[in-house]
JSON list of C-alpha atoms in Angstrom, two decimals:
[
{"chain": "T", "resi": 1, "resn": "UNK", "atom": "CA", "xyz": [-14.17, 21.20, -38.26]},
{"chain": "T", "resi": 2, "resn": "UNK", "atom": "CA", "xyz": [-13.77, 17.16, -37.64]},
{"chain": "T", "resi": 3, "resn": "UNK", "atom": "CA", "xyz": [-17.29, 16.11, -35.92]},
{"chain": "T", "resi": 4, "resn": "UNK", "atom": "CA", "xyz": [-16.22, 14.42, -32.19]},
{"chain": "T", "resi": 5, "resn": "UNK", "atom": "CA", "xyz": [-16.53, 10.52, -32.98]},
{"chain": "T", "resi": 6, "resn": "UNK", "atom": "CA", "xyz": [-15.92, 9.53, -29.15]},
{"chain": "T", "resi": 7, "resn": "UNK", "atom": "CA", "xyz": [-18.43, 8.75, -26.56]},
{"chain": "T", "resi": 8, "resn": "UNK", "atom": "CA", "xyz": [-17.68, 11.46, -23.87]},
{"chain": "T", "resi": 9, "resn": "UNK", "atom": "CA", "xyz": [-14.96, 12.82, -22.05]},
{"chain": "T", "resi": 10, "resn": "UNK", "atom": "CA", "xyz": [-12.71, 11.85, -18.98]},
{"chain": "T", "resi": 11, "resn": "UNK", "atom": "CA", "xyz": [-15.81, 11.52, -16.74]},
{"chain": "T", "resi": 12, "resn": "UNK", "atom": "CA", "xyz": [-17.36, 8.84, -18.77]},
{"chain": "T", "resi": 13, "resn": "UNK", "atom": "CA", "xyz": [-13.57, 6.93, -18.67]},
{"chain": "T", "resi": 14, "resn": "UNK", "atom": "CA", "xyz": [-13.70, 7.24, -14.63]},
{"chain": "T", "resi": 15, "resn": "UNK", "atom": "CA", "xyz": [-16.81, 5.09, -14.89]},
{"chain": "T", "resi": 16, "resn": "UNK", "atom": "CA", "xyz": [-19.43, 5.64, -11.86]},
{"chain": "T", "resi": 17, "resn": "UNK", "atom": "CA", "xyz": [-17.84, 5.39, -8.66]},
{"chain": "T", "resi": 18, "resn": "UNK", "atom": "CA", "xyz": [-19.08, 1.37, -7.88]},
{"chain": "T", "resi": 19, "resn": "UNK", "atom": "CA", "xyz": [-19.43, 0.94, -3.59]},
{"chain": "T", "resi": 20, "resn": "UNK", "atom": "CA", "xyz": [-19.09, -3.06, -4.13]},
{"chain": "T", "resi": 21, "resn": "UNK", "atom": "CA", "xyz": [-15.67, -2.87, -2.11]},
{"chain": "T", "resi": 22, "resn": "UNK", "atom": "CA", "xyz": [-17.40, -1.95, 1.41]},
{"chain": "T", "resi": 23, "resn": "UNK", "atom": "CA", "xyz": [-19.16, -5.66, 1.53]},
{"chain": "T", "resi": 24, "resn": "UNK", "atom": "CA", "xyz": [-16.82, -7.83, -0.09]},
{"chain": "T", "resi": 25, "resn": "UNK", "atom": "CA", "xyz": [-15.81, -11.49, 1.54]},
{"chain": "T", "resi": 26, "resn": "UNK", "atom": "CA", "xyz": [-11.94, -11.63, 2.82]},
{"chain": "T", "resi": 27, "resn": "UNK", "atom": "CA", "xyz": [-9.84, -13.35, 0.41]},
{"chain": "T", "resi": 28, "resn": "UNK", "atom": "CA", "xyz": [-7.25, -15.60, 1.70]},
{"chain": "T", "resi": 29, "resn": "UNK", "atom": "CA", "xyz": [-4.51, -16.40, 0.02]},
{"chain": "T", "resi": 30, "resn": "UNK", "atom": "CA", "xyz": [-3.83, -20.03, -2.28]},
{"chain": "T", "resi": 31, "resn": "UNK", "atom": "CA", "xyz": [-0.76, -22.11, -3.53]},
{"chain": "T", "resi": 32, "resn": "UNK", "atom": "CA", "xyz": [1.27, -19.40, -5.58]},
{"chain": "T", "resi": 33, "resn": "UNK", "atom": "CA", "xyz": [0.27, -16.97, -3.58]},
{"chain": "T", "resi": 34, "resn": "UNK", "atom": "CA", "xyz": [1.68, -14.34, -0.56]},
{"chain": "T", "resi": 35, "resn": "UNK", "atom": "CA", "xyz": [0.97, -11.36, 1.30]},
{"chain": "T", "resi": 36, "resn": "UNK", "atom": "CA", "xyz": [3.12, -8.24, 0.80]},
{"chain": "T", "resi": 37, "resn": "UNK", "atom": "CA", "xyz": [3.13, -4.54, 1.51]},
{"chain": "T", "resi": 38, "resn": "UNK", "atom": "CA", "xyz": [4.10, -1.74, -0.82]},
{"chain": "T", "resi": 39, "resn": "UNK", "atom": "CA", "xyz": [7.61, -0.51, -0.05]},
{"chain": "T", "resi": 40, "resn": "UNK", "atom": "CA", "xyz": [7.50, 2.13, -2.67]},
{"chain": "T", "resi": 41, "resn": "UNK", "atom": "CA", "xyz": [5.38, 2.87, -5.90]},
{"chain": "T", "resi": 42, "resn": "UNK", "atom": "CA", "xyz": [7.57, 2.66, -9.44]},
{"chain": "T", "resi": 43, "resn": "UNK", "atom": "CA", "xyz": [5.22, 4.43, -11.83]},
{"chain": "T", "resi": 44, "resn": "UNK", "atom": "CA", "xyz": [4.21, 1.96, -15.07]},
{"chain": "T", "resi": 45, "resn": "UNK", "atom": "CA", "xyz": [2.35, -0.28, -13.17]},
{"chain": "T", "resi": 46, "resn": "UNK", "atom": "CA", "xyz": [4.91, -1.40, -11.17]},
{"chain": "T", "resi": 47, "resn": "UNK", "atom": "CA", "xyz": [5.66, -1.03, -7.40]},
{"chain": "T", "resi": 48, "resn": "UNK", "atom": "CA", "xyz": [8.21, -2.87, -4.34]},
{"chain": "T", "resi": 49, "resn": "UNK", "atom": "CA", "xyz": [6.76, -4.94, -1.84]},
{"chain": "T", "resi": 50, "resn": "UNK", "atom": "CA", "xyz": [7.87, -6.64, 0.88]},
{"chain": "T", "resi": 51, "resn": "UNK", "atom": "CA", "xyz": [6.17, -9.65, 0.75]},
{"chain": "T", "resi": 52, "resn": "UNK", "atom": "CA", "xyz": [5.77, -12.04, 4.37]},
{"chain": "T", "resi": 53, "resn": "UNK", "atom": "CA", "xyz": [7.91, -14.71, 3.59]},
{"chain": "T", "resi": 54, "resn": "UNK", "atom": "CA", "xyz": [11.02, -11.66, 3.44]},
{"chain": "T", "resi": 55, "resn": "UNK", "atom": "CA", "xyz": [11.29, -11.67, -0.06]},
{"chain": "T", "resi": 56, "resn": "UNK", "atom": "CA", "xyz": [11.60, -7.95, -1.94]},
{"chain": "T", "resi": 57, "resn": "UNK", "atom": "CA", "xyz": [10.24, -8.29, -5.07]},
{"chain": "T", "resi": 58, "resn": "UNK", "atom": "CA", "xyz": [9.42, -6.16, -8.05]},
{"chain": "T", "resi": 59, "resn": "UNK", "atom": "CA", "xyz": [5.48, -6.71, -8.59]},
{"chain": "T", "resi": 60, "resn": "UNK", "atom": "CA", "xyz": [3.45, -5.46, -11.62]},
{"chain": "T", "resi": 61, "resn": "UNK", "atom": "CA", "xyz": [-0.31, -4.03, -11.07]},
{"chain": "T", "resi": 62, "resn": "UNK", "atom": "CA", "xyz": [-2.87, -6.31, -13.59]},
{"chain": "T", "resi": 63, "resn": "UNK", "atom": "CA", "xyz": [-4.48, -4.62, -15.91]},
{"chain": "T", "resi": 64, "resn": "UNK", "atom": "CA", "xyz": [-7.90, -4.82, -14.52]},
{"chain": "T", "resi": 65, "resn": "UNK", "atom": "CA", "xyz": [-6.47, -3.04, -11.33]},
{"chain": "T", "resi": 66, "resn": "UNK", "atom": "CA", "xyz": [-4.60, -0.46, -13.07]},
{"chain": "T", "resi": 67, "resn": "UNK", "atom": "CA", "xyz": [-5.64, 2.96, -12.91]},
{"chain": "T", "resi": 68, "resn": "UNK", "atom": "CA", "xyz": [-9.11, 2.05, -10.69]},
{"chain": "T", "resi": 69, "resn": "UNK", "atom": "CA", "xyz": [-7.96, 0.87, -7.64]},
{"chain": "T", "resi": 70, "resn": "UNK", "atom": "CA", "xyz": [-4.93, 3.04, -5.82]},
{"chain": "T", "resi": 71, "resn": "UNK", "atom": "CA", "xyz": [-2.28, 1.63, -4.25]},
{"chain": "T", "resi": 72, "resn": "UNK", "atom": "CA", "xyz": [0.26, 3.64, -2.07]},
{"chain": "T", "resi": 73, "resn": "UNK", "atom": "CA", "xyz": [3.35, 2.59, 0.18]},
{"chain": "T", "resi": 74, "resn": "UNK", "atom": "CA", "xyz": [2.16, 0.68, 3.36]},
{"chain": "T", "resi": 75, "resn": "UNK", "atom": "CA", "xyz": [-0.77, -0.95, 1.39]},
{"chain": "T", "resi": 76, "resn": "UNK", "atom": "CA", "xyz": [-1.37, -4.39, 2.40]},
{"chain": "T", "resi": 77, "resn": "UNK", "atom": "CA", "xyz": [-1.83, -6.29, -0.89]},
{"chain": "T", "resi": 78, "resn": "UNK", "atom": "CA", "xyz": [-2.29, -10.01, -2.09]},
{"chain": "T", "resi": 79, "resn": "UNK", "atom": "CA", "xyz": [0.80, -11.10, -4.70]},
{"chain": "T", "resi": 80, "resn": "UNK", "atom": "CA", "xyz": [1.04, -14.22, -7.21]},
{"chain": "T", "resi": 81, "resn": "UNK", "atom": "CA", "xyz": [4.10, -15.33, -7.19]},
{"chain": "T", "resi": 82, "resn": "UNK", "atom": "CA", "xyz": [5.57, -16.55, -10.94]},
{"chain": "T", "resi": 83, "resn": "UNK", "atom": "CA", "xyz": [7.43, -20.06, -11.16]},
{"chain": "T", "resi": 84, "resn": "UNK", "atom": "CA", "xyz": [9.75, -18.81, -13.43]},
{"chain": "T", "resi": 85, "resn": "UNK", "atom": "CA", "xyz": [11.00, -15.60, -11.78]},
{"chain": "T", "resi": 86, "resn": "UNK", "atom": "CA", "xyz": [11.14, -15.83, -7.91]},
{"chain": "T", "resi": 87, "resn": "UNK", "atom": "CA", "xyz": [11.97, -12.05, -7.99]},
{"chain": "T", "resi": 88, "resn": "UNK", "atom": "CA", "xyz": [9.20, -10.63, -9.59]},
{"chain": "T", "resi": 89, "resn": "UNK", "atom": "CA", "xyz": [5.31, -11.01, -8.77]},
{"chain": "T", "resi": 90, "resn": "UNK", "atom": "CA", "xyz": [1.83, -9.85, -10.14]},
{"chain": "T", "resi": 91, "resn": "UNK", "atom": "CA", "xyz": [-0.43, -7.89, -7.81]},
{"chain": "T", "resi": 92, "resn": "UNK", "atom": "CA", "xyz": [-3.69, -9.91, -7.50]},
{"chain": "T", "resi": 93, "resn": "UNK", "atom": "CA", "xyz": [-5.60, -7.65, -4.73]},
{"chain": "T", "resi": 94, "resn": "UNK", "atom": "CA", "xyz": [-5.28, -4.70, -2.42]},
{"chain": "T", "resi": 95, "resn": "UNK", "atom": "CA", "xyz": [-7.02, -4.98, 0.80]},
{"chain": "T", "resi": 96, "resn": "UNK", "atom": "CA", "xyz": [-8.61, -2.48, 2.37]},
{"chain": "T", "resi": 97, "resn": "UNK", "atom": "CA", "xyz": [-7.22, -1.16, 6.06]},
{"chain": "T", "resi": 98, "resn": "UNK", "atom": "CA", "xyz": [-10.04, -3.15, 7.78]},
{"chain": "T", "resi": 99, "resn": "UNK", "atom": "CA", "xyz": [-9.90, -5.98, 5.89]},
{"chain": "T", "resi": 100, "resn": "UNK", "atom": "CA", "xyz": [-5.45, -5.91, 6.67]},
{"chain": "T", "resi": 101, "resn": "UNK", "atom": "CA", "xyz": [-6.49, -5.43, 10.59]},
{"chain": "T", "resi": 102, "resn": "UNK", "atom": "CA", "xyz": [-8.90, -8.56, 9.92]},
{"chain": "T", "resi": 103, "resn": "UNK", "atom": "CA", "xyz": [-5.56, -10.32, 8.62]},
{"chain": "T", "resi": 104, "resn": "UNK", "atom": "CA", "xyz": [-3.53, -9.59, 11.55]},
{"chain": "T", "resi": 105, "resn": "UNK", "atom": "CA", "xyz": [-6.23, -10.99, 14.18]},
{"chain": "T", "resi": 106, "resn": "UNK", "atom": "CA", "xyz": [-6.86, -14.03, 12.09]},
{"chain": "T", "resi": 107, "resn": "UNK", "atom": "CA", "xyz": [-2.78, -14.71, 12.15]},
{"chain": "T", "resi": 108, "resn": "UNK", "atom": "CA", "xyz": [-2.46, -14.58, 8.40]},
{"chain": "T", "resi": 109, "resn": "UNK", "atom": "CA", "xyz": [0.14, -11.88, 8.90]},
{"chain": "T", "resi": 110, "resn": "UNK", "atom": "CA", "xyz": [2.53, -11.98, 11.14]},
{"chain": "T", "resi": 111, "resn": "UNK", "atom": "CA", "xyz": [2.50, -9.35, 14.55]},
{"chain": "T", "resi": 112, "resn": "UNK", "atom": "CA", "xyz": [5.23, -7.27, 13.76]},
{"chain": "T", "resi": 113, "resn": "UNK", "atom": "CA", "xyz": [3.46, -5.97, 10.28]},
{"chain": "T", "resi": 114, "resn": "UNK", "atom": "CA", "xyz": [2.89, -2.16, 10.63]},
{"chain": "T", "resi": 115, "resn": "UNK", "atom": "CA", "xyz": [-0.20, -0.97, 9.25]},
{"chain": "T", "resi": 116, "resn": "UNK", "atom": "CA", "xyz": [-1.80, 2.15, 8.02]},
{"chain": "T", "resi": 117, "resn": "UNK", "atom": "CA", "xyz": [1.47, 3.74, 7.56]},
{"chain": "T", "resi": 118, "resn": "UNK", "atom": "CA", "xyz": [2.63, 5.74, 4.91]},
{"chain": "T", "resi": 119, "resn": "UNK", "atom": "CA", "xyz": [6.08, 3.58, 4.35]},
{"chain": "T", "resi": 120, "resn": "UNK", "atom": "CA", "xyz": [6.84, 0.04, 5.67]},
{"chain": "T", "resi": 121, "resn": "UNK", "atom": "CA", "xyz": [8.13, 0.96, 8.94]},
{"chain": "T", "resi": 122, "resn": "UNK", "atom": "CA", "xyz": [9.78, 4.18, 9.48]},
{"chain": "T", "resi": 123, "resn": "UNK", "atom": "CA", "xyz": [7.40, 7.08, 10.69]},
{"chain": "T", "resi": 124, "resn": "UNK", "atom": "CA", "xyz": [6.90, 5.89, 13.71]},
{"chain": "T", "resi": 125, "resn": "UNK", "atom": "CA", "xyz": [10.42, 6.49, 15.03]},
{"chain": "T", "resi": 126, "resn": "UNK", "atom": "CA", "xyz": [10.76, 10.04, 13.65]},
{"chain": "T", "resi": 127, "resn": "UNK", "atom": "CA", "xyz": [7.50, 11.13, 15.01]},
{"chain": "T", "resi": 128, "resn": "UNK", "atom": "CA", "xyz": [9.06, 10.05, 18.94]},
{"chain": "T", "resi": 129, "resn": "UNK", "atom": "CA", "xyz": [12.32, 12.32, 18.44]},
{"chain": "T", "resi": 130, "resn": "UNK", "atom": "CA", "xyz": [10.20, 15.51, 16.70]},
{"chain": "T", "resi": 131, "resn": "UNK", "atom": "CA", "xyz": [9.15, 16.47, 20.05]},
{"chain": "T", "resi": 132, "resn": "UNK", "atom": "CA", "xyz": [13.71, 16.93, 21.01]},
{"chain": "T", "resi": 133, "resn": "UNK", "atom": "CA", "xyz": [14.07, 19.71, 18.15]},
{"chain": "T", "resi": 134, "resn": "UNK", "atom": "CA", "xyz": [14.21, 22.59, 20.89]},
{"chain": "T", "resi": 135, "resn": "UNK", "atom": "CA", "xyz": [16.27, 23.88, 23.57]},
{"chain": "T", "resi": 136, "resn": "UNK", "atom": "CA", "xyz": [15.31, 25.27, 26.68]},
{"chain": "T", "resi": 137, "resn": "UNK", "atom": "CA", "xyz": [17.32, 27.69, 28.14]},
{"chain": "T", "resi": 138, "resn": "UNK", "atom": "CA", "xyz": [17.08, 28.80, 31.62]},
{"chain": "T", "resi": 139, "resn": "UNK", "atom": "CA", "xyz": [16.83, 32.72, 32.97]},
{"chain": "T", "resi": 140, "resn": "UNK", "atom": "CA", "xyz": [20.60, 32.37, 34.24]},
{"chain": "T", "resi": 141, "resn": "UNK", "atom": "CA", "xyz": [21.63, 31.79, 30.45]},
{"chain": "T", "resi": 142, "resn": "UNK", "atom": "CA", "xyz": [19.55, 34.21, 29.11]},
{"chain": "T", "resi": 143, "resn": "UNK", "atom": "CA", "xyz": [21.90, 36.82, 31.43]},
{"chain": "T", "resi": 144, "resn": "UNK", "atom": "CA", "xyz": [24.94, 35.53, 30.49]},
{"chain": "T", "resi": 145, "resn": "UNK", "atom": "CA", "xyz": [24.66, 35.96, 26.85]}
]
């Protein structure tokens, strides 16, 4: 049998689970730069975001983020734009829900940015109308049927 050459298994890969994100400084963003949230994830590295200037654009997770820091619809993230494709953009940062909220107070986002929400916007409105699904009948209906 072939002796294992590797250095450990898929536990070693994961890496030890580093606690550096709780206390990290807010990072505003520069010239080339813009704020977006995740419309939907793609798969490959790749998700949708809407980013604040109203732009949709296709944006591609770096390699150092890629499989170590999760990023689902609704995230707040931090985007650099390319010069040569106005369409597509490269996924610099994801902020963390405290660090968004932090955002909205300082004005970097705008007010009407929906937070800590699973997609950009809609579960709001179907949560109102779930409570409608039933009928009430009253005991003078009942009889007639």
């Amino acid at each position: 049998m072939p002796k294992n050459k590797g250095k450990g298994g898929k536990n070693r890969k994961r890496g030890k689970n580093e606690a550096d994100d709780e206390k990290r400084e807010l990072v505003f963003k520069e010239d080339g730069q813009e704020y977006a949230q995740v419309l939907r994830m793609l798969g490959n590295g790749r998700c949708e975001a809407m980013c604040i200037d109203g732009t949709k654009r296709l944006c591609h997770i770096r390699g150092k983020m890629h499989k170590k820091v999760w990023i689902a619809a609704g995230d707040i993230i931090l985007v650099g734009l390319r010069d040569y494709q106005d369409d597509k953009a490269d996924v610099i940062l994801k902020y963390m829900p405290d660090e968004a909220r932090l955002l909205k107070a300082y004005g970097e986002l705008p007010e009407n940015t929906r937070l800590n929400e699973g997609i950009a916007g809609g579960l709001e409105d179907e949560d109102e109308g779930a409570g409608d699904d039933y009928i009430e009948f009253e005991d003078e209906d009942i009889d007639k049927i």
